[in-house]
Short mmCIF file of N, CA and C in Angstrom, two decimals:
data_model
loop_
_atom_site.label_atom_id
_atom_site.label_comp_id
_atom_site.label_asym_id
_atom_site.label_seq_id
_atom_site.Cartn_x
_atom_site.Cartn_y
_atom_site.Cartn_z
N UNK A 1 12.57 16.70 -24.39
CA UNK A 1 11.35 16.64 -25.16
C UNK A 1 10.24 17.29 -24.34
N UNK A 2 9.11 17.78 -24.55
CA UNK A 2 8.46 19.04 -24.22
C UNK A 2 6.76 18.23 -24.98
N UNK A 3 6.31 17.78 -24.00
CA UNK A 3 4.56 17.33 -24.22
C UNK A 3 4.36 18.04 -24.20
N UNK A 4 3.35 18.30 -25.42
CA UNK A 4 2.24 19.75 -25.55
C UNK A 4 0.90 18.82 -25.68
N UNK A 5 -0.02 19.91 -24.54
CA UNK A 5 -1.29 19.17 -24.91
C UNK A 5 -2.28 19.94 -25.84
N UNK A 6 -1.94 20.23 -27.07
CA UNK A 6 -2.33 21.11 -27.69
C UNK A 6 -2.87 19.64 -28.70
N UNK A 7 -3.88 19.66 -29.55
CA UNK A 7 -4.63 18.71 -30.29
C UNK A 7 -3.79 18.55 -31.51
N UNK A 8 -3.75 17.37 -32.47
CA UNK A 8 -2.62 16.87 -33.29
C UNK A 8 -2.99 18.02 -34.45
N UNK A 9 -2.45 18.82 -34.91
CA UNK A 9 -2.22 19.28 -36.58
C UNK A 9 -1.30 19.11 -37.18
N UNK A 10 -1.30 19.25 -38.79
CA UNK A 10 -0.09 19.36 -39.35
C UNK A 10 1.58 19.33 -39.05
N UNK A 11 2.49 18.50 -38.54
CA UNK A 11 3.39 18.29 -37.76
C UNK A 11 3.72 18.42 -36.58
N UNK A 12 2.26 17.97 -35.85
CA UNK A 12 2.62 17.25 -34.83
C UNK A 12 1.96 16.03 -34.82
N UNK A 13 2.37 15.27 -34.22
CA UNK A 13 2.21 13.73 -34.17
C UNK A 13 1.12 13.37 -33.61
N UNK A 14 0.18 12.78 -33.52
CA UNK A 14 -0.80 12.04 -32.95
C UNK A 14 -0.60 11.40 -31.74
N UNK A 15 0.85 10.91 -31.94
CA UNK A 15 0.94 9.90 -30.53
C UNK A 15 1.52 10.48 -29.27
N UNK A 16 1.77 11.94 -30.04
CA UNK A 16 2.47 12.86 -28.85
C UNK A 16 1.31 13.44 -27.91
N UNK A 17 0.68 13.25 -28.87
CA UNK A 17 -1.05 14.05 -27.80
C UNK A 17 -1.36 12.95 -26.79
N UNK A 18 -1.69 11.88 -27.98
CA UNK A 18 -1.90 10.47 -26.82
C UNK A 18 -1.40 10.32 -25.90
N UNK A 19 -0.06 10.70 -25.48
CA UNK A 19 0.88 9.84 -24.80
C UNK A 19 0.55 11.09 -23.74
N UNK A 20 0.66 12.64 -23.65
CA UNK A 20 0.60 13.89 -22.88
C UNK A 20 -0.85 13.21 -21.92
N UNK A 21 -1.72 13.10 -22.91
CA UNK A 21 -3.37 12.69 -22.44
C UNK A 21 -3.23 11.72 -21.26
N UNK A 22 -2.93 10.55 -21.85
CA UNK A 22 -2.05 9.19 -21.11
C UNK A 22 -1.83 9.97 -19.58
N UNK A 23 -0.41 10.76 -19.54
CA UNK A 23 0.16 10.67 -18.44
C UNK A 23 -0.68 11.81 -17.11
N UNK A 24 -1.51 12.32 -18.25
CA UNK A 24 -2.41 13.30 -16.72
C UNK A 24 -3.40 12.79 -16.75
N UNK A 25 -3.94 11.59 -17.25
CA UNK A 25 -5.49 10.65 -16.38
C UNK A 25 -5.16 9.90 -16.19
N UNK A 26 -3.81 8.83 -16.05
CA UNK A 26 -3.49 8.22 -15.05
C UNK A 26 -3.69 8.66 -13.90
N UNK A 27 -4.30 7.36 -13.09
CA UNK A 27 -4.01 7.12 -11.49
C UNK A 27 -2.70 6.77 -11.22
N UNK A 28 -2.84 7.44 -9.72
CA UNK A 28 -0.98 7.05 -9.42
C UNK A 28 -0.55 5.51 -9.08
N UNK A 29 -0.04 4.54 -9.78
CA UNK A 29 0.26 3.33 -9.91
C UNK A 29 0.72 3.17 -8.55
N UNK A 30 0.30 1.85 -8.22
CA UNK A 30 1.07 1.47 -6.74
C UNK A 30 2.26 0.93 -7.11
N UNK A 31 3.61 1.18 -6.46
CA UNK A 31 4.90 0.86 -6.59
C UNK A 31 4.71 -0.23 -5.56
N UNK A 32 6.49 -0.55 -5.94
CA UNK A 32 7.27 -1.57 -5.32
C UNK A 32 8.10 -1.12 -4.67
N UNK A 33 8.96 -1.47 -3.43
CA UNK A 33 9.74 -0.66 -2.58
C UNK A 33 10.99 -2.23 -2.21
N UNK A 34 12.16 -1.97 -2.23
CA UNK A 34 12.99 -2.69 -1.95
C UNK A 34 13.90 -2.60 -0.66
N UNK A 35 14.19 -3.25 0.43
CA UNK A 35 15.57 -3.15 1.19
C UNK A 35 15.80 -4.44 1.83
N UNK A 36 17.41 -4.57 1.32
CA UNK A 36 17.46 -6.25 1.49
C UNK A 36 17.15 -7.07 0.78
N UNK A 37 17.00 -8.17 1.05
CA UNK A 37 16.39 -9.25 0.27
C UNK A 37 14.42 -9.07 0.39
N UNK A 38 14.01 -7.65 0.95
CA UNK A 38 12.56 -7.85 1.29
C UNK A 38 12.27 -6.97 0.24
N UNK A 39 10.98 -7.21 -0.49
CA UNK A 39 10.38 -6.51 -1.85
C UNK A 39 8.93 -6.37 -1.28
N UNK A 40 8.69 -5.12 -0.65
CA UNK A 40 7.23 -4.35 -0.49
C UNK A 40 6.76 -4.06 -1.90
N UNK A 41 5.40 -5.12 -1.67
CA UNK A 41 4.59 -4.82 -3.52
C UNK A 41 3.67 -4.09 -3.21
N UNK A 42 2.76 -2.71 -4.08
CA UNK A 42 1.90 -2.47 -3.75
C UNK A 42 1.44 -1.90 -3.06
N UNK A 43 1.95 -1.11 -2.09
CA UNK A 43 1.20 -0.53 -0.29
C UNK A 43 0.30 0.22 -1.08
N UNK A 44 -0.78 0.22 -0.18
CA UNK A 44 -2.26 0.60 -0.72
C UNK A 44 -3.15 0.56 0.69
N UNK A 45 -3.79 1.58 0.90
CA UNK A 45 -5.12 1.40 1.58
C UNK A 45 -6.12 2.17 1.54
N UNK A 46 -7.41 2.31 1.77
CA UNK A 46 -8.84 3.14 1.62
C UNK A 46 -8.59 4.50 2.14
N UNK A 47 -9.46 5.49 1.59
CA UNK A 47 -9.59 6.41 2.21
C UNK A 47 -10.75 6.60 3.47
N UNK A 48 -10.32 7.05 4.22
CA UNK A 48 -11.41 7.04 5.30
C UNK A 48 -12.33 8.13 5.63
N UNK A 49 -13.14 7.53 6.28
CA UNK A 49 -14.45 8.91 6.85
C UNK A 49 -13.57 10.35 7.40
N UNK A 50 -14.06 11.64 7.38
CA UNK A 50 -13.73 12.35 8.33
C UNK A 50 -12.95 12.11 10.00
N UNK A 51 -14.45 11.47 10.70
CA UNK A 51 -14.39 10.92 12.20
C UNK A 51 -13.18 9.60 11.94
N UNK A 52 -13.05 9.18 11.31
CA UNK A 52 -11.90 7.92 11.53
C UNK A 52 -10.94 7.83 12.44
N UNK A 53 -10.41 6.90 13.11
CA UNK A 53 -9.48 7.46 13.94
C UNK A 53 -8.29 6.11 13.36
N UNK A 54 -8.91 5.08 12.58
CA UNK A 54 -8.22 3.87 12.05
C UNK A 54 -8.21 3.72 10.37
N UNK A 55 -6.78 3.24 10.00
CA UNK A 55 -7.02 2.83 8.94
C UNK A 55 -6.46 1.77 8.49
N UNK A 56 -6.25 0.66 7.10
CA UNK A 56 -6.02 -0.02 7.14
C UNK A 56 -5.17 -0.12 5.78
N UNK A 57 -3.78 -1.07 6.18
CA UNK A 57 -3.26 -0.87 4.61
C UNK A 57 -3.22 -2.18 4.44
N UNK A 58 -2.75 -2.30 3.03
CA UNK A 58 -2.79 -3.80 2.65
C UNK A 58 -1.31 -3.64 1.44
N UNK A 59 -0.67 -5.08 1.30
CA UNK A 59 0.83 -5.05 0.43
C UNK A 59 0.97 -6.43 0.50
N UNK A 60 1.92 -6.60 -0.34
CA UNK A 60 2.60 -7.91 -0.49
C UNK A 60 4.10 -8.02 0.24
N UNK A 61 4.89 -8.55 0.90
CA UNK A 61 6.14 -8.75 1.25
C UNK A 61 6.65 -9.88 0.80
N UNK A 62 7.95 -9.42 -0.13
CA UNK A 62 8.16 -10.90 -0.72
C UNK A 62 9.91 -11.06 -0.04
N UNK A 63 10.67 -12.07 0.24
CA UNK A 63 11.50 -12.84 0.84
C UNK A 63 12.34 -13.39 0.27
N UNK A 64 13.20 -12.52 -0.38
CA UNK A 64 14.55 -13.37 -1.79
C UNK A 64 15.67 -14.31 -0.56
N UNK A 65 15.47 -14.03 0.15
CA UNK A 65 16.59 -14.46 1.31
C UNK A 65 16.29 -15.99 1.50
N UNK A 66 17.49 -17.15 1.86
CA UNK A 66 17.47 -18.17 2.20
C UNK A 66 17.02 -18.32 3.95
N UNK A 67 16.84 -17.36 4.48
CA UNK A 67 16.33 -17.21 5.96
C UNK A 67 15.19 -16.47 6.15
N UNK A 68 14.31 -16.95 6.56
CA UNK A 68 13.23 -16.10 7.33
C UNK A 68 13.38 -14.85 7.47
N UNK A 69 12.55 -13.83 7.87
CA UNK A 69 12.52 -12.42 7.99
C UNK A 69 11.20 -12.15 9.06
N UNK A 70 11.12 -11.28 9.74
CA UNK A 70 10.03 -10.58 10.31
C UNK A 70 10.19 -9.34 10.21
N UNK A 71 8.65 -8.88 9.92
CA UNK A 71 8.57 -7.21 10.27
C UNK A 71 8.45 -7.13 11.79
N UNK A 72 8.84 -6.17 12.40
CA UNK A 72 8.94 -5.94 13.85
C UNK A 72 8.50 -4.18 14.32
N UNK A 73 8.33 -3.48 13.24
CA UNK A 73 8.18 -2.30 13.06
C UNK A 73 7.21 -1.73 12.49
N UNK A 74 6.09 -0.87 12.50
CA UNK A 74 5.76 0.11 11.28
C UNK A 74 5.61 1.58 11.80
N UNK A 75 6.00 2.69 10.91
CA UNK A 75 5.98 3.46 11.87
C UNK A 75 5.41 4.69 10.79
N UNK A 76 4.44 5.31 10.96
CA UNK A 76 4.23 6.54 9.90
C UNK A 76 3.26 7.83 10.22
N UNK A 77 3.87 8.92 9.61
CA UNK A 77 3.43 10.62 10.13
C UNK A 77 1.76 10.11 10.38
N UNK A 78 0.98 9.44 10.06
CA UNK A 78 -0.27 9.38 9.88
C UNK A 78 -1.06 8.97 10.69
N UNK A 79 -0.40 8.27 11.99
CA UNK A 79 -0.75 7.49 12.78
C UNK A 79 0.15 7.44 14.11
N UNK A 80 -0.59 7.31 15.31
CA UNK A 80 -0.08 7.42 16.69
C UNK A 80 0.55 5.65 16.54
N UNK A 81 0.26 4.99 16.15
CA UNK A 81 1.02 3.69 16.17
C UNK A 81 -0.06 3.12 15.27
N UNK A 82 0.94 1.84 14.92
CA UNK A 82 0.26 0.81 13.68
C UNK A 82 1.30 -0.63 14.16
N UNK A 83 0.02 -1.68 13.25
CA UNK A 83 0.53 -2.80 14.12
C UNK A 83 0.06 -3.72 13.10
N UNK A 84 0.85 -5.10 12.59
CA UNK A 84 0.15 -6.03 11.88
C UNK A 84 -1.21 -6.49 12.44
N UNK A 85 -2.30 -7.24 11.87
CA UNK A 85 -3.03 -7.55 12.63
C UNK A 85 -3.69 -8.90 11.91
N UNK A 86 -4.12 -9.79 12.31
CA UNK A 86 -4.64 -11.12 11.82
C UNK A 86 -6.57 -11.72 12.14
N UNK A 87 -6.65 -12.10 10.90
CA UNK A 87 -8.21 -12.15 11.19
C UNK A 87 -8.01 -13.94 11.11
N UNK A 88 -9.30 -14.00 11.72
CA UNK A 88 -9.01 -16.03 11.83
C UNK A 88 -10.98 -16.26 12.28
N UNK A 89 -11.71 -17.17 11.60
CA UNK A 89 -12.74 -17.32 12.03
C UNK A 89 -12.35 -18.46 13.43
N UNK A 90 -13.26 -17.78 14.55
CA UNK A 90 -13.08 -18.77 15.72
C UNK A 90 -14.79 -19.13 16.18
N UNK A 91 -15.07 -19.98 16.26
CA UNK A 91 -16.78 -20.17 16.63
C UNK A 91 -17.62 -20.05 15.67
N UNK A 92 -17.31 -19.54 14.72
CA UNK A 92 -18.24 -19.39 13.37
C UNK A 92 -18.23 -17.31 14.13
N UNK A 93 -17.29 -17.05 14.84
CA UNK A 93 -17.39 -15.27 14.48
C UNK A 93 -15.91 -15.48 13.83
N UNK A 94 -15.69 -14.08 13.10
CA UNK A 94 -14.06 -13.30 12.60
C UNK A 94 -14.00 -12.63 13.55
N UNK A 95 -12.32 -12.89 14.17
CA UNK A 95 -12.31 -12.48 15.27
C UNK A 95 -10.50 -11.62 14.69
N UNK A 96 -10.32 -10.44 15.24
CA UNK A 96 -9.09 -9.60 14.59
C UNK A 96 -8.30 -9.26 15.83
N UNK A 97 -7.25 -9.83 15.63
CA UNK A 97 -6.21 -9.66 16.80
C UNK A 97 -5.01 -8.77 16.53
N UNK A 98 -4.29 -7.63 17.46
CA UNK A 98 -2.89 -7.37 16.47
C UNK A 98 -1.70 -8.80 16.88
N UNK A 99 -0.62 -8.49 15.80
CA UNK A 99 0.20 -9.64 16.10
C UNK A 99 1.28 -8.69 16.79
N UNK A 100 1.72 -8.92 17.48
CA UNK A 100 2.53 -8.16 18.53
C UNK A 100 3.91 -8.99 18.46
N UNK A 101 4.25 -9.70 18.29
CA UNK A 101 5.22 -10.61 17.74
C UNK A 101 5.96 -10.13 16.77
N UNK A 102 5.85 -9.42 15.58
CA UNK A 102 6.06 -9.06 14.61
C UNK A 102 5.78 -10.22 13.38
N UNK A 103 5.39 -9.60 12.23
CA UNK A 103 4.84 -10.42 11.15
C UNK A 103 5.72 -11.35 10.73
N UNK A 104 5.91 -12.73 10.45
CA UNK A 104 7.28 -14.04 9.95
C UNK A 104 7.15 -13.49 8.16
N UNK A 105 8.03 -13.41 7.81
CA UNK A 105 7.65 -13.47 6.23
C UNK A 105 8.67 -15.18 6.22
N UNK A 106 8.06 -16.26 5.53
CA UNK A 106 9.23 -17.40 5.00
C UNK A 106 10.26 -17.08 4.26
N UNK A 107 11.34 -18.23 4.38
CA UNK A 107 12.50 -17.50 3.20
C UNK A 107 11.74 -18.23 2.15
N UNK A 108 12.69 -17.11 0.78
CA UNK A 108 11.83 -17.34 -0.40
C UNK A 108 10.51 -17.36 -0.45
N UNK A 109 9.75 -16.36 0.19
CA UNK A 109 8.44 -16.92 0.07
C UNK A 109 7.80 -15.02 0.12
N UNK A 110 6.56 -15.29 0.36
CA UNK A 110 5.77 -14.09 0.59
C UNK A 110 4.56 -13.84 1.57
N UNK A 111 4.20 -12.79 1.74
CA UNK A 111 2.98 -12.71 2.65
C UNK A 111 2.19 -11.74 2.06
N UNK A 112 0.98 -11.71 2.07
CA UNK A 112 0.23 -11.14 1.77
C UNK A 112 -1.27 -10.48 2.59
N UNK A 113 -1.11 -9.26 2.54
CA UNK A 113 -2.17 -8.74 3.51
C UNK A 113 -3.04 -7.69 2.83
N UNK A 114 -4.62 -8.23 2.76
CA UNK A 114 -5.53 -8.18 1.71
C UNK A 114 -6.81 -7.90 2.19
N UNK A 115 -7.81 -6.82 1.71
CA UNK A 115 -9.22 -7.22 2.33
C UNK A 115 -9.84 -8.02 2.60
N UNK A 116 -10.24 -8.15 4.22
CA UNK A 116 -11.38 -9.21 4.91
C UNK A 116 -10.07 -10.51 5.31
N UNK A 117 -9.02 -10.19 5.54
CA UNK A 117 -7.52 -11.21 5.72
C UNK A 117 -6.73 -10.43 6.72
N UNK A 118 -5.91 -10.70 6.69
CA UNK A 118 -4.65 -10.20 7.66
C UNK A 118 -4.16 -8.63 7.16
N UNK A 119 -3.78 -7.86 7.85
CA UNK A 119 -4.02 -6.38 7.29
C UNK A 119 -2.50 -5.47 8.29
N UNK A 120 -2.37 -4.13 7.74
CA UNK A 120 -1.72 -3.20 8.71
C UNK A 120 -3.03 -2.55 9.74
N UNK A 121 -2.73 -2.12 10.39
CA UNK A 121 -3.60 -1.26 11.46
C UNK A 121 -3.14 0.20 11.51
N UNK A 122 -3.20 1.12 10.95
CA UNK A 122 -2.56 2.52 11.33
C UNK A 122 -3.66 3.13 12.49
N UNK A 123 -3.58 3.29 13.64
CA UNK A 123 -4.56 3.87 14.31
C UNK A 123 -4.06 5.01 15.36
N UNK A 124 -4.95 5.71 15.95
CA UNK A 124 -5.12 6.82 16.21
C UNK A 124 -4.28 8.11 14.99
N UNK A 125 -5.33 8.00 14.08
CA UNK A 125 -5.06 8.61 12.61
C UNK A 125 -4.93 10.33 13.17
N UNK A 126 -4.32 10.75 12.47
CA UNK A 126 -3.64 12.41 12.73
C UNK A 126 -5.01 13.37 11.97
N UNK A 127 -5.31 12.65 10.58
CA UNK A 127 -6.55 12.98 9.62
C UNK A 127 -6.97 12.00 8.67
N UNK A 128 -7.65 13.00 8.36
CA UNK A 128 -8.36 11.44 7.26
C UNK A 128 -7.48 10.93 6.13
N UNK A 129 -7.91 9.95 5.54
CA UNK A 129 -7.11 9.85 4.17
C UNK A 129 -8.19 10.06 3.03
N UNK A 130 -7.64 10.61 2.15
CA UNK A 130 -8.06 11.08 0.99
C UNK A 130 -7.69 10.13 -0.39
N UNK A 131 -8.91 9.97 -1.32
CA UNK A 131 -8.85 9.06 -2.08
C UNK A 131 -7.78 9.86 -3.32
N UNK A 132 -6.95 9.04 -3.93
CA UNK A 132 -5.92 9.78 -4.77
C UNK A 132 -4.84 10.25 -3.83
N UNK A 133 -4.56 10.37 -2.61
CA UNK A 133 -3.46 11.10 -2.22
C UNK A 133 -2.15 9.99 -1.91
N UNK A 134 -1.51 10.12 -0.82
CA UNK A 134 -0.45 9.09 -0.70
C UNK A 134 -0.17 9.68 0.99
N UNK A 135 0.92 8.08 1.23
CA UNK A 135 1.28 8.58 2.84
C UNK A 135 2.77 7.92 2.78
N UNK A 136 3.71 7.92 3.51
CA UNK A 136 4.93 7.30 4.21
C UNK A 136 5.00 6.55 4.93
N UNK A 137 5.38 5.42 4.99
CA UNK A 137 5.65 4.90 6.03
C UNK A 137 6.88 3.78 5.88
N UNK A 138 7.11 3.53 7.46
CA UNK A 138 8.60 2.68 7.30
C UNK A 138 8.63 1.71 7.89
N UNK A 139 8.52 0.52 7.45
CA UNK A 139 8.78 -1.10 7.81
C UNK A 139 9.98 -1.34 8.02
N UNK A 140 9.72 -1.99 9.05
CA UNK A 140 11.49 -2.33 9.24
C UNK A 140 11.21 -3.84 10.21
N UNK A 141 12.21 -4.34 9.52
CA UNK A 141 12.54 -5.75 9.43
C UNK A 141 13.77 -6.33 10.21
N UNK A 142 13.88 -6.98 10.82
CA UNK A 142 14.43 -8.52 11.75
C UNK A 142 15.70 -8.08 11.10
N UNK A 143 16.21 -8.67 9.68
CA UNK A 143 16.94 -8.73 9.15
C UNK A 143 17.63 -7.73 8.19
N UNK A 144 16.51 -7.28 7.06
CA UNK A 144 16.48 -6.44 6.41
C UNK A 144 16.60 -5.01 6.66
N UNK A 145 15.97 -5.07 7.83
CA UNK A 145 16.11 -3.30 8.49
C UNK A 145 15.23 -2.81 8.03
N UNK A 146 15.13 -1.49 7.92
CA UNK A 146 14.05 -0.32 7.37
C UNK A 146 14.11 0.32 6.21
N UNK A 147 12.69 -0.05 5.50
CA UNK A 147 11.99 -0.10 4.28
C UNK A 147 11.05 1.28 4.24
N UNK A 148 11.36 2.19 3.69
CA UNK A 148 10.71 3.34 3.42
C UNK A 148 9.50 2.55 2.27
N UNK A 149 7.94 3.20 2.60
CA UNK A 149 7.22 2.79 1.30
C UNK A 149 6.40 4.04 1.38
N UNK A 150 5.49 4.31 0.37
CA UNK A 150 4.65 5.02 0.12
C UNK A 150 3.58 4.35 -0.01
N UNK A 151 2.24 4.72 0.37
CA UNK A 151 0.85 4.16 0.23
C UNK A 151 0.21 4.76 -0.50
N UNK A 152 -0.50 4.46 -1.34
CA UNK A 152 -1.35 4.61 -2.33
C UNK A 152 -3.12 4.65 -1.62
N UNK A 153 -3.83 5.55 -2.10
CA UNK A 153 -4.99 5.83 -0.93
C UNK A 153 -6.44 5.96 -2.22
N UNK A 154 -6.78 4.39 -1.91
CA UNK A 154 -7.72 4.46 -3.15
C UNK A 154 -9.03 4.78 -1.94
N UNK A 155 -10.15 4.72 -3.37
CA UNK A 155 -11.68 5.07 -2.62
C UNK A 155 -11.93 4.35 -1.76
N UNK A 156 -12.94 4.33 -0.53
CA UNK A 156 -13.26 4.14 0.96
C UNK A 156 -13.73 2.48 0.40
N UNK A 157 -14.47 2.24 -0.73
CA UNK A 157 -14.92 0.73 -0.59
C UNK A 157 -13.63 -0.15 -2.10
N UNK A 158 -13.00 0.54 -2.03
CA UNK A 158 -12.18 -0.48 -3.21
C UNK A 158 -11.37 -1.73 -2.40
N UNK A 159 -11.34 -2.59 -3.86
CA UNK A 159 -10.98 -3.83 -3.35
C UNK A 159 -9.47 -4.25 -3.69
N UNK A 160 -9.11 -3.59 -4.45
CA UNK A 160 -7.65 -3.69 -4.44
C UNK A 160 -6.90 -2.42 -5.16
N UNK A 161 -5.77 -2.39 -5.20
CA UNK A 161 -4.67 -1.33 -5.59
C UNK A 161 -5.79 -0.80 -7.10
N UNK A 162 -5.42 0.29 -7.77
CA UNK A 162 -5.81 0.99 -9.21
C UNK A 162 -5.36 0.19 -10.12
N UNK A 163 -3.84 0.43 -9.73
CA UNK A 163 -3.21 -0.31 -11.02
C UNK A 163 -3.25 -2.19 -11.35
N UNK A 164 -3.84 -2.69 -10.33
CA UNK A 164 -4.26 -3.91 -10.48
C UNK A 164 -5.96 -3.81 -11.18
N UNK A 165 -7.01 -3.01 -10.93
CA UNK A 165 -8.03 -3.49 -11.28
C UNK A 165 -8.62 -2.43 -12.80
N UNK A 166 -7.52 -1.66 -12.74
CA UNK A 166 -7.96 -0.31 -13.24
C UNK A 166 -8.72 0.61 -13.40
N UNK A 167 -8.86 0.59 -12.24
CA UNK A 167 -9.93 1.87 -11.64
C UNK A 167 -9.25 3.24 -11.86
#
């Protein structure tokens, strides 16, 4: 079948235009990525300044397994190294540590790493990220092993994935 974005006349359909329209102003939806019993929801993070040398992603990891899991890995073209990292108010400051341990996901359970919360760290960045574009990267897990995902690279102040807020 062959979308034409040519405007509806006389035998052609209305919903064929709609649907052509539809698929080129979509934003690119944040996926789901599977290996193992571990289900990466979402990878998503901001685009950054020019000068940046850090960036930050955010996802869900969910845990079908009757055993625990840790990430122990992240590794991607975009970045000289990346590292989970955890925010925790201590004294009345937010204070951001990496976890060097590697991240616990529970069995059956999930983790979640979200703006102004617990986050990825991609740092010493190669270039900037660009809002609309995408990146690679590969989690790899205790158990599960290594999880290819793609990141989704919304605008510098958004608060969550496109396809969640519909931006």
């Amino acid at each position: 079948m062959t979308l034409s974005f040519e405007p509806p006349r006389p035998g052609r359909p209305l919903s064929l235009f709609i649907i052509a329209v539809a698929l080129t102003a979509a934003p690119a939806l944040a996926r789901d990525f599977t290996g193992g019993a571990i289900t990466v929801e979402q990878p998503w993070s901001r685009a950054t300044p020019g000068n940046s040398k850090v960036a930050i992603g955010y996802l869900t990891i969910r845990n079908a397994s009757d055993t625990p899991d840790r990430l122990t890995a992240i590794t991607s073209d975009i970045a000289g190294r990346a590292l989970p990292h955890t925010m925790a108010m201590k004294d009345g400051v937010m204070q951001m540590r990496p976890v060097t341990a590697g991240l616990a996901v529970p069995a059956h359970g999930a983790v979640t790493l979200k703006p102004g919360a617990d986050h990825l760290m991609f740092e010493d960045l190669k270039h900037p990220l660009t809002k609309g574009g995408t990146f690679p990267a590969t989690l790899t897990f205790e158990k599960a092993g290594a999880v290819p995902v793609e990141f989704t690279i919304e605008g510098i102040g958004a608060r969550a994935p496109a396809s969640t807020t519909g931006n």
